[in-house]
Amino acid sequence: MSLKKETAAMIDALSNIGADPTGGMTRLLYTDSWKEAQLYVEKQLQDNGLATHFDAVGNLFGRLTGSKYPDETILSGSHIDTVVNGGTLDGQFGVAAAVLAIKYLKETYGQPLRSLEVISMAEEEGSRFPTVFWGSKNFVGEAQAEDVQAEDVQDIADFEGRPFVEEMHRQGFDFRDAKEAVRKDIKAFVEIHIEQGSVLEKEQLQIGVVNNIAGQKRYTFVLKGQANHAGTTPMGYRHDAVYGFADICKTVIDRGLALGDPLVVTFGKVEPKPNTVNVVPGEVLFTMDCRHTDGQVLDSFTAEAESLIKEIAEAHGLTVEMDLWMDERPVPMDENIVTIIEKAVKASGKNYKVMHSGAGHDSQIIAPHFPTAMLFVPSIDGISHNPAEATHIDDLTAGVEVLAAALYELAYQE
Amino acid sequence: MSLKKETAAMIDALSNIGADPTGGMTRLLYTDSWKEAQLYVEKQLQDNGLATHFDAVGNLFGRLTGSKYPDETILSGSHIDTVVNGGTLDGQFGVAAAVLAIKYLKETYGQPLRSLEVISMAEEEGSRFPTVFWGSKNFVGEAQAEDVQAEDVQDIADFEGRPFVEEMHRQGFDFRDAKEAVRKDIKAFVEIHIEQGSVLEKEQLQIGVVNNIAGQKRYTFVLKGQANHAGTTPMGYRHDAVYGFADICKTVIDRGLALGDPLVVTFGKVEPKPNTVNVVPGEVLFTMDCRHTDGQVLDSFTAEAESLIKEIAEAHGLTVEMDLWMDERPVPMDENIVTIIEKAVKASGKNYKVMHSGAGHDSQIIAPHFPTAMLFVPSIDGISHNPAEATHIDDLTAGVEVLAAALYELAYQE
């Protein structure tokens, strides 16, 4: 079977596990379909002669030991869970690609010098329980760290009230032992993922070599003015919160455009009160999502935006409340790994660019611990987290080929 | 009893009829409390020696026949219905003031030269059934006209499914006879109402003499762009509908401010889709409410706004759909009546201004048929259609005094 047919077949097989009758795929952490998918991947790994095991929380590993440097491991994979009504590629393509790339390498070149290993991570999306990166954080020993402590998930439950801990136990898993050492053998982690954006498609490129995962800050603001009758309140007597919001949104986005790529700034949620045609809005709640690959630039831009928002609110006779509730720092990928991958991609003759990721990925959790880089394949129309999520099969196959070439450089070369 | 005490007592008595346990007053057309209020007013009129009758649909009249010109009638009043959880002044203050002013005039000066009449109109608010101005439109013979034809209300029902016609019949009323002639004897109609705005309060004035009811146009627009991932979509690839809305709102309001009073323009409702922090909004539905006392200025401003909205949408790579669903023309009050009223107000020594109404009133239905003008008293904080609706009792009393003085000029002077 050609690599193209193998890729299509494995994505198809995985997509049948957790197909949602209401659309797309819903395969959430510690559900039966989630377990079934992990067991399917385990079977593929075993069929290819890899030694498999699950860690405490349910991350799956498959290992091909190296001949010369068995204690130096080159790792690849992604997450097996999906969002609710998600697509067939987000996460599982990275798992399937790692399985297939290592299968191809083993069949073509035999045993590597360094160990090659696949990881199928338990959870990344945060779609069932109010916790994210459960797989990668356990892998790197951060599940005892402040934001995903075992204590933090002790009392959480899913949207139907089923406790996290009970569901974890039901599938045969448990908390990671806090005394367990973090692995020292991982010399490289390479994750391949769909872009979930339209840059590669628009620029007609097949491969993105990711050198940075953008930092992101998310705010909620509440502008307060005074609700008034839209007919009886002259313009000069108004404290119109929507007019103030409009001024803020236009001013901040104009500043963002002037600063240029890779800065992005989005006012995604806007909720005026009372939200009625004939009442001057007395209040607007709105969010601002801002991302950049350089933490200093991100901070200086958001500092400027915060000042502008306060000044404009004041000029409109409005008060403003600010809540910065997410502040994730940019995560640069490992320069050395990026260089090796770029060399492999270039040698493959495929069109590519070095780019950043505007979305979050397991790689941002792993990168601070092990040398990490990512590969992207295009997303048709940039669509993701949606049943319409798709990538041309030739692009998926190119992704597997390039991943194999990169792993070859990392595991088979001195 | 002083006029102040009488005013407070009548407002209190009326406010007990239809007091809503969930707040404020709810006294809707053809409900039992509505009928009770009309019968209370009828009793007050009869106690003051006025001859009363209801018309077909339930408008109540009380008449004091003139000695010299009995066929020339000076009419005053307002509507008896309220909004849901409304205040204690909108509508019923104008009814109470007319009753008390005519009582005062009769007691002080005896029989007038011209007939004096009170009207307590059945309905203005449109709060129970999807029809408005049912009282005034029947009074002026417009209930057979295009927008409130008897046919139009044949099939309507309230929010609990009770048919309009059944409820009308239940209270003993029926459609106006289409052949009934419109009255020829009305020489003046004067309505006193709370301002429902804060102009008088801010300018520390007790009385507004209304010379115009502003025209108003209401639009709904839908801007369509493309929903995209807020992290993976560079600014240059976006079609951000909220950014487009912000540009439109700021630009149009800035133009409105430049044009100046009495233009008002309001973007009261804003509904982005999907309205989520991390998605570039693909769509925004928003409303525009625009009012002015000069129909030509209103039309030229909205024409400019429409053009700006289309241009800005195009510049942002958005499409725009427009729905102009309300276009009420300005209604000038009768110059002669305004002059007579202003003279009476001036003679009373009270602080006043000649002003327009930004809100709609029964007077806008009556003015095209009979010489009409309005008086305003201040609203505390401009609040109306709310249980907190209030006016200082001294201002209410001043309103009754000024209405009496105006009616004196119109009914007792040659």
PDB file of N, CA and C in Angstrom, chain A residues 261-338:
ATOM      1  N   ASP A 261       2.303  42.148  11.033  1.00  0.00           N
ATOM      2  CA  ASP A 261       2.490  40.748  11.405  1.00  0.00           C
ATOM      3  C   ASP A 261       3.730  40.599  12.281  1.00  0.00           C
ATOM      4  N   PRO A 262       3.771  39.614  13.184  1.00  0.00           N
ATOM      5  CA  PRO A 262       2.741  38.600  13.415  1.00  0.00           C
ATOM      6  C   PRO A 262       1.714  38.999  14.467  1.00  0.00           C
ATOM      7  N   LEU A 263       1.596  40.290  14.801  1.00  0.00           N
ATOM      8  CA  LEU A 263       0.592  40.664  15.788  1.00  0.00           C
ATOM      9  C   LEU A 263      -0.823  40.431  15.246  1.00  0.00           C
ATOM     10  N   VAL A 264      -1.649  39.805  16.062  1.00  0.00           N
ATOM     11  CA  VAL A 264      -3.083  39.742  15.760  1.00  0.00           C
ATOM     12  C   VAL A 264      -3.854  40.218  16.988  1.00  0.00           C
ATOM     13  N   VAL A 265      -4.944  40.943  16.742  1.00  0.00           N
ATOM     14  CA  VAL A 265      -5.780  41.424  17.841  1.00  0.00           C
ATOM     15  C   VAL A 265      -7.238  41.313  17.405  1.00  0.00           C
ATOM     16  N   THR A 266      -8.051  40.752  18.292  1.00  0.00           N
ATOM     17  CA  THR A 266      -9.421  40.382  17.948  1.00  0.00           C
ATOM     18  C   THR A 266     -10.375  40.803  19.057  1.00  0.00           C
ATOM     19  N   PHE A 267     -11.445  41.482  18.664  1.00  0.00           N
ATOM     20  CA  PHE A 267     -12.528  41.798  19.596  1.00  0.00           C
ATOM     21  C   PHE A 267     -13.672  40.842  19.255  1.00  0.00           C
ATOM     22  N   GLY A 268     -13.594  39.645  19.830  1.00  0.00           N
ATOM     23  CA  GLY A 268     -14.472  38.559  19.382  1.00  0.00           C
ATOM     24  C   GLY A 268     -15.867  38.595  19.979  1.00  0.00           C
ATOM     25  N   LYS A 269     -15.956  39.045  21.224  1.00  0.00           N
ATOM     26  CA  LYS A 269     -17.257  39.054  21.905  1.00  0.00           C
ATOM     27  C   LYS A 269     -17.659  40.491  22.228  1.00  0.00           C
ATOM     28  N   VAL A 270     -18.878  40.845  21.888  1.00  0.00           N
ATOM     29  CA  VAL A 270     -19.400  42.189  22.173  1.00  0.00           C
ATOM     30  C   VAL A 270     -20.824  42.016  22.681  1.00  0.00           C
ATOM     31  N   GLU A 271     -21.066  42.435  23.905  1.00  0.00           N
ATOM     32  CA  GLU A 271     -22.401  42.259  24.486  1.00  0.00           C
ATOM     33  C   GLU A 271     -22.885  43.548  25.127  1.00  0.00           C
ATOM     34  N   PRO A 272     -23.638  44.336  24.348  1.00  0.00           N
ATOM     35  CA  PRO A 272     -24.181  45.582  24.915  1.00  0.00           C
ATOM     36  C   PRO A 272     -25.378  45.291  25.815  1.00  0.00           C
ATOM     37  N   LYS A 273     -25.670  46.236  26.693  1.00  0.00           N
ATOM     38  CA  LYS A 273     -26.896  46.209  27.484  1.00  0.00           C
ATOM     39  C   LYS A 273     -27.591  47.540  27.320  1.00  0.00           C
ATOM     40  N   PRO A 274     -28.933  47.615  27.178  1.00  0.00           N
ATOM     41  CA  PRO A 274     -29.828  46.457  27.147  1.00  0.00           C
ATOM     42  C   PRO A 274     -29.919  45.790  25.770  1.00  0.00           C
ATOM     43  N   ASN A 275     -29.184  46.264  24.778  1.00  0.00           N
ATOM     44  CA  ASN A 275     -29.172  45.652  23.442  1.00  0.00           C
ATOM     45  C   ASN A 275     -30.529  45.749  22.760  1.00  0.00           C
ATOM     46  N   THR A 276     -31.049  46.963  22.722  1.00  0.00           N
ATOM     47  CA  THR A 276     -32.379  47.238  22.178  1.00  0.00           C
ATOM     48  C   THR A 276     -32.279  48.440  21.241  1.00  0.00           C
ATOM     49  N   VAL A 277     -33.024  48.366  20.150  1.00  0.00           N
ATOM     50  CA  VAL A 277     -32.904  49.378  19.094  1.00  0.00           C
ATOM     51  C   VAL A 277     -33.063  50.806  19.610  1.00  0.00           C
ATOM     52  N   ASN A 278     -33.988  51.032  20.566  1.00  0.00           N
ATOM     53  CA  ASN A 278     -34.326  52.412  20.926  1.00  0.00           C
ATOM     54  C   ASN A 278     -33.828  52.824  22.308  1.00  0.00           C
ATOM     55  N   VAL A 279     -32.751  52.186  22.756  1.00  0.00           N
ATOM     56  CA  VAL A 279     -32.123  52.601  24.018  1.00  0.00           C
ATOM     57  C   VAL A 279     -30.632  52.828  23.778  1.00  0.00           C
ATOM     58  N   VAL A 280     -30.139  53.998  24.202  1.00  0.00           N
ATOM     59  CA  VAL A 280     -28.698  54.270  24.149  1.00  0.00           C
ATOM     60  C   VAL A 280     -28.020  53.259  25.076  1.00  0.00           C
ATOM     61  N   PRO A 281     -27.088  52.450  24.556  1.00  0.00           N
ATOM     62  CA  PRO A 281     -26.515  51.374  25.382  1.00  0.00           C
ATOM     63  C   PRO A 281     -25.745  51.923  26.584  1.00  0.00           C
ATOM     64  N   GLY A 282     -26.104  51.396  27.760  1.00  0.00           N
ATOM     65  CA  GLY A 282     -25.479  51.863  28.989  1.00  0.00           C
ATOM     66  C   GLY A 282     -24.237  51.075  29.357  1.00  0.00           C
ATOM     67  N   GLU A 283     -24.037  49.938  28.717  1.00  0.00           N
ATOM     68  CA  GLU A 283     -22.931  49.063  29.099  1.00  0.00           C
ATOM     69  C   GLU A 283     -22.540  48.187  27.911  1.00  0.00           C
ATOM     70  N   VAL A 284     -21.255  47.903  27.803  1.00  0.00           N
ATOM     71  CA  VAL A 284     -20.789  46.915  26.823  1.00  0.00           C
ATOM     72  C   VAL A 284     -19.714  46.052  27.474  1.00  0.00           C
ATOM     73  N   LEU A 285     -19.920  44.750  27.435  1.00  0.00           N
ATOM     74  CA  LEU A 285     -18.863  43.808  27.779  1.00  0.00           C
ATOM     75  C   LEU A 285     -18.211  43.384  26.474  1.00  0.00           C
ATOM     76  N   PHE A 286     -16.875  43.431  26.438  1.00  0.00           N
ATOM     77  CA  PHE A 286     -16.198  42.950  25.228  1.00  0.00           C
ATOM     78  C   PHE A 286     -14.883  42.282  25.595  1.00  0.00           C
ATOM     79  N   THR A 287     -14.431  41.397  24.699  1.00  0.00           N
ATOM     80  CA  THR A 287     -13.158  40.711  24.918  1.00  0.00           C
ATOM     81  C   THR A 287     -12.120  41.206  23.923  1.00  0.00           C
ATOM     82  N   MET A 288     -10.861  41.101  24.320  1.00  0.00           N
ATOM     83  CA  MET A 288      -9.744  41.378  23.419  1.00  0.00           C
ATOM     84  C   MET A 288      -8.770  40.204  23.522  1.00  0.00           C
ATOM     85  N   ASP A 289      -8.470  39.606  22.378  1.00  0.00           N
ATOM     86  CA  ASP A 289      -7.517  38.492  22.281  1.00  0.00           C
ATOM     87  C   ASP A 289      -6.346  39.025  21.461  1.00  0.00           C
ATOM     88  N   CYS A 290      -5.151  38.963  22.030  1.00  0.00           N
ATOM     89  CA  CYS A 290      -3.990  39.552  21.350  1.00  0.00           C
ATOM     90  C   CYS A 290      -2.840  38.560  21.374  1.00  0.00           C
ATOM     91  N   ARG A 291      -2.175  38.346  20.223  1.00  0.00           N
ATOM     92  CA  ARG A 291      -1.103  37.345  20.162  1.00  0.00           C
ATOM     93  C   ARG A 291       0.111  37.884  19.397  1.00  0.00           C
ATOM     94  N   HIS A 292       1.267  37.414  19.796  1.00  0.00           N
ATOM     95  CA  HIS A 292       2.511  37.783  19.105  1.00  0.00           C
ATOM     96  C   HIS A 292       3.555  36.745  19.480  1.00  0.00           C
ATOM     97  N   THR A 293       4.543  36.569  18.628  1.00  0.00           N
ATOM     98  CA  THR A 293       5.591  35.586  18.903  1.00  0.00           C
ATOM     99  C   THR A 293       6.685  36.139  19.812  1.00  0.00           C
ATOM    100  N   ASP A 294       6.701  37.463  19.988  1.00  0.00           N
ATOM    101  CA  ASP A 294       7.711  38.093  20.831  1.00  0.00           C
ATOM    102  C   ASP A 294       7.015  38.639  22.079  1.00  0.00           C
ATOM    103  N   GLY A 295       7.372  38.082  23.223  1.00  0.00           N
ATOM    104  CA  GLY A 295       6.689  38.451  24.461  1.00  0.00           C
ATOM    105  C   GLY A 295       6.788  39.929  24.783  1.00  0.00           C
ATOM    106  N   GLN A 296       7.962  40.535  24.466  1.00  0.00           N
ATOM    107  CA  GLN A 296       8.125  41.965  24.760  1.00  0.00           C
ATOM    108  C   GLN A 296       7.215  42.817  23.885  1.00  0.00           C
ATOM    109  N   VAL A 297       7.139  42.436  22.610  1.00  0.00           N
ATOM    110  CA  VAL A 297       6.259  43.193  21.702  1.00  0.00           C
ATOM    111  C   VAL A 297       4.800  43.005  22.117  1.00  0.00           C
ATOM    112  N   LEU A 298       4.451  41.756  22.475  1.00  0.00           N
ATOM    113  CA  LEU A 298       3.089  41.490  22.939  1.00  0.00           C
ATOM    114  C   LEU A 298       2.746  42.379  24.136  1.00  0.00           C
ATOM    115  N   ASP A 299       3.663  42.432  25.089  1.00  0.00           N
ATOM    116  CA  ASP A 299       3.401  43.224  26.297  1.00  0.00           C
ATOM    117  C   ASP A 299       3.365  44.717  26.012  1.00  0.00           C
ATOM    118  N   SER A 300       4.248  45.187  25.125  1.00  0.00           N
ATOM    119  CA  SER A 300       4.229  46.636  24.874  1.00  0.00           C
ATOM    120  C   SER A 300       2.977  47.010  24.084  1.00  0.00           C
ATOM    121  N   PHE A 301       2.538  46.106  23.190  1.00  0.00           N
ATOM    122  CA  PHE A 301       1.305  46.413  22.451  1.00  0.00           C
ATOM    123  C   PHE A 301       0.090  46.412  23.384  1.00  0.00           C
ATOM    124  N   THR A 302      -0.004  45.394  24.256  1.00  0.00           N
ATOM    125  CA  THR A 302      -1.183  45.349  25.137  1.00  0.00           C
ATOM    126  C   THR A 302      -1.146  46.495  26.152  1.00  0.00           C
ATOM    127  N   ALA A 303       0.066  46.912  26.559  1.00  0.00           N
ATOM    128  CA  ALA A 303       0.153  48.069  27.467  1.00  0.00           C
ATOM    129  C   ALA A 303      -0.399  49.311  26.766  1.00  0.00           C
ATOM    130  N   GLU A 304      -0.030  49.456  25.483  1.00  0.00           N
ATOM    131  CA  GLU A 304      -0.532  50.608  24.718  1.00  0.00           C
ATOM    132  C   GLU A 304      -2.049  50.497  24.556  1.00  0.00           C
ATOM    133  N   ALA A 305      -2.530  49.284  24.257  1.00  0.00           N
ATOM    134  CA  ALA A 305      -3.976  49.086  24.079  1.00  0.00           C
ATOM    135  C   ALA A 305      -4.724  49.402  25.372  1.00  0.00           C
ATOM    136  N   GLU A 306      -4.184  48.928  26.498  1.00  0.00           N
ATOM    137  CA  GLU A 306      -4.834  49.216  27.784  1.00  0.00           C
ATOM    138  C   GLU A 306      -4.940  50.728  28.017  1.00  0.00           C
ATOM    139  N   SER A 307      -3.850  51.451  27.717  1.00  0.00           N
ATOM    140  CA  SER A 307      -3.862  52.917  27.892  1.00  0.00           C
ATOM    141  C   SER A 307      -4.884  53.565  26.974  1.00  0.00           C
ATOM    142  N   LEU A 308      -4.875  53.133  25.707  1.00  0.00           N
ATOM    143  CA  LEU A 308      -5.820  53.697  24.743  1.00  0.00           C
ATOM    144  C   LEU A 308      -7.256  53.460  25.209  1.00  0.00           C
ATOM    145  N   ILE A 309      -7.506  52.248  25.695  1.00  0.00           N
ATOM    146  CA  ILE A 309      -8.870  51.906  26.116  1.00  0.00           C
ATOM    147  C   ILE A 309      -9.307  52.797  27.276  1.00  0.00           C
ATOM    148  N   LYS A 310      -8.400  53.001  28.233  1.00  0.00           N
ATOM    149  CA  LYS A 310      -8.740  53.873  29.372  1.00  0.00           C
ATOM    150  C   LYS A 310      -8.975  55.313  28.923  1.00  0.00           C
ATOM    151  N   GLU A 311      -8.069  55.802  28.049  1.00  0.00           N
ATOM    152  CA  GLU A 311      -8.202  57.191  27.569  1.00  0.00           C
ATOM    153  C   GLU A 311      -9.497  57.397  26.788  1.00  0.00           C
ATOM    154  N   ILE A 312      -9.785  56.456  25.897  1.00  0.00           N
ATOM    155  CA  ILE A 312     -10.980  56.605  25.056  1.00  0.00           C
ATOM    156  C   ILE A 312     -12.237  56.498  25.910  1.00  0.00           C
ATOM    157  N   ALA A 313     -12.237  55.571  26.862  1.00  0.00           N
ATOM    158  CA  ALA A 313     -13.395  55.446  27.760  1.00  0.00           C
ATOM    159  C   ALA A 313     -13.635  56.765  28.483  1.00  0.00           C
ATOM    160  N   GLU A 314     -12.551  57.329  28.999  1.00  0.00           N
ATOM    161  CA  GLU A 314     -12.678  58.586  29.740  1.00  0.00           C
ATOM    162  C   GLU A 314     -13.213  59.701  28.841  1.00  0.00           C
ATOM    163  N   ALA A 315     -12.677  59.766  27.629  1.00  0.00           N
ATOM    164  CA  ALA A 315     -13.117  60.797  26.689  1.00  0.00           C
ATOM    165  C   ALA A 315     -14.603  60.656  26.367  1.00  0.00           C
ATOM    166  N   HIS A 316     -15.128  59.437  26.458  1.00  0.00           N
ATOM    167  CA  HIS A 316     -16.553  59.212  26.178  1.00  0.00           C
ATOM    168  C   HIS A 316     -17.406  59.293  27.449  1.00  0.00           C
ATOM    169  N   GLY A 317     -16.791  59.641  28.582  1.00  0.00           N
ATOM    170  CA  GLY A 317     -17.557  59.706  29.832  1.00  0.00           C
ATOM    171  C   GLY A 317     -17.969  58.337  30.333  1.00  0.00           C
ATOM    172  N   LEU A 318     -17.127  57.332  30.062  1.00  0.00           N
ATOM    173  CA  LEU A 318     -17.429  55.957  30.469  1.00  0.00           C
ATOM    174  C   LEU A 318     -16.405  55.496  31.494  1.00  0.00           C
ATOM    175  N   THR A 319     -16.805  54.558  32.340  1.00  0.00           N
ATOM    176  CA  THR A 319     -15.824  53.892  33.181  1.00  0.00           C
ATOM    177  C   THR A 319     -15.472  52.570  32.521  1.00  0.00           C
ATOM    178  N   VAL A 320     -14.312  52.021  32.893  1.00  0.00           N
ATOM    179  CA  VAL A 320     -13.909  50.752  32.292  1.00  0.00           C
ATOM    180  C   VAL A 320     -13.315  49.835  33.351  1.00  0.00           C
ATOM    181  N   GLU A 321     -13.760  48.582  33.328  1.00  0.00           N
ATOM    182  CA  GLU A 321     -13.176  47.548  34.181  1.00  0.00           C
ATOM    183  C   GLU A 321     -12.412  46.588  33.284  1.00  0.00           C
ATOM    184  N   MET A 322     -11.240  46.156  33.747  1.00  0.00           N
ATOM    185  CA  MET A 322     -10.373  45.319  32.918  1.00  0.00           C
ATOM    186  C   MET A 322     -10.033  44.034  33.649  1.00  0.00           C
ATOM    187  N   ASP A 323     -10.110  42.920  32.956  1.00  0.00           N
ATOM    188  CA  ASP A 323      -9.717  41.632  33.530  1.00  0.00           C
ATOM    189  C   ASP A 323      -8.822  40.894  32.531  1.00  0.00           C
ATOM    190  N   LEU A 324      -7.538  40.805  32.845  1.00  0.00           N
ATOM    191  CA  LEU A 324      -6.600  40.016  32.026  1.00  0.00           C
ATOM    192  C   LEU A 324      -6.631  38.602  32.587  1.00  0.00           C
ATOM    193  N   TRP A 325      -7.307  37.694  31.890  1.00  0.00           N
ATOM    194  CA  TRP A 325      -7.516  36.360  32.472  1.00  0.00           C
ATOM    195  C   TRP A 325      -6.722  35.269  31.773  1.00  0.00           C
ATOM    196  N   MET A 326      -5.988  35.617  30.732  1.00  0.00           N
ATOM    197  CA  MET A 326      -5.056  34.644  30.147  1.00  0.00           C
ATOM    198  C   MET A 326      -3.803  35.375  29.713  1.00  0.00           C
ATOM    199  N   ASP A 327      -2.653  34.844  30.087  1.00  0.00           N
ATOM    200  CA  ASP A 327      -1.381  35.456  29.688  1.00  0.00           C
ATOM    201  C   ASP A 327      -0.390  34.323  29.433  1.00  0.00           C
ATOM    202  N   GLU A 328      -0.460  33.767  28.240  1.00  0.00           N
ATOM    203  CA  GLU A 328       0.460  32.686  27.871  1.00  0.00           C
ATOM    204  C   GLU A 328       1.625  33.281  27.093  1.00  0.00           C
ATOM    205  N   ARG A 329       2.826  32.963  27.542  1.00  0.00           N
ATOM    206  CA  ARG A 329       4.015  33.543  26.907  1.00  0.00           C
ATOM    207  C   ARG A 329       4.304  32.825  25.591  1.00  0.00           C
ATOM    208  N   PRO A 330       4.952  33.502  24.645  1.00  0.00           N
ATOM    209  CA  PRO A 330       5.368  32.830  23.408  1.00  0.00           C
ATOM    210  C   PRO A 330       6.336  31.698  23.739  1.00  0.00           C
ATOM    211  N   VAL A 331       6.279  30.655  22.931  1.00  0.00           N
ATOM    212  CA  VAL A 331       7.189  29.523  23.136  1.00  0.00           C
ATOM    213  C   VAL A 331       8.008  29.325  21.869  1.00  0.00           C
ATOM    214  N   PRO A 332       9.296  29.742  21.887  1.00  0.00           N
ATOM    215  CA  PRO A 332      10.129  29.521  20.698  1.00  0.00           C
ATOM    216  C   PRO A 332      10.443  28.032  20.566  1.00  0.00           C
ATOM    217  N   MET A 333      10.453  27.540  19.346  1.00  0.00           N
ATOM    218  CA  MET A 333      10.861  26.163  19.092  1.00  0.00           C
ATOM    219  C   MET A 333      12.394  26.096  19.135  1.00  0.00           C
ATOM    220  N   ASP A 334      12.913  24.895  19.240  1.00  0.00           N
ATOM    221  CA  ASP A 334      14.365  24.715  19.342  1.00  0.00           C
ATOM    222  C   ASP A 334      15.032  25.026  17.990  1.00  0.00           C
ATOM    223  N   GLU A 335      15.977  25.942  18.003  1.00  0.00           N
ATOM    224  CA  GLU A 335      16.573  26.422  16.748  1.00  0.00           C
ATOM    225  C   GLU A 335      17.259  25.308  15.978  1.00  0.00           C
ATOM    226  N   ASN A 336      17.933  24.457  16.729  1.00  0.00           N
ATOM    227  CA  ASN A 336      18.671  23.363  16.112  1.00  0.00           C
ATOM    228  C   ASN A 336      17.735  22.381  15.406  1.00  0.00           C
ATOM    229  N   ILE A 337      16.662  22.021  16.102  1.00  0.00           N
ATOM    230  CA  ILE A 337      15.686  21.088  15.512  1.00  0.00           C
ATOM    231  C   ILE A 337      15.008  21.731  14.308  1.00  0.00           C
ATOM    232  N   VAL A 338      14.662  23.022  14.439  1.00  0.00           N
ATOM    233  CA  VAL A 338      14.036  23.731  13.319  1.00  0.00           C
ATOM    234  C   VAL A 338      14.958  23.692  12.104  1.00  0.00           C
TER     235      VAL A 338
END
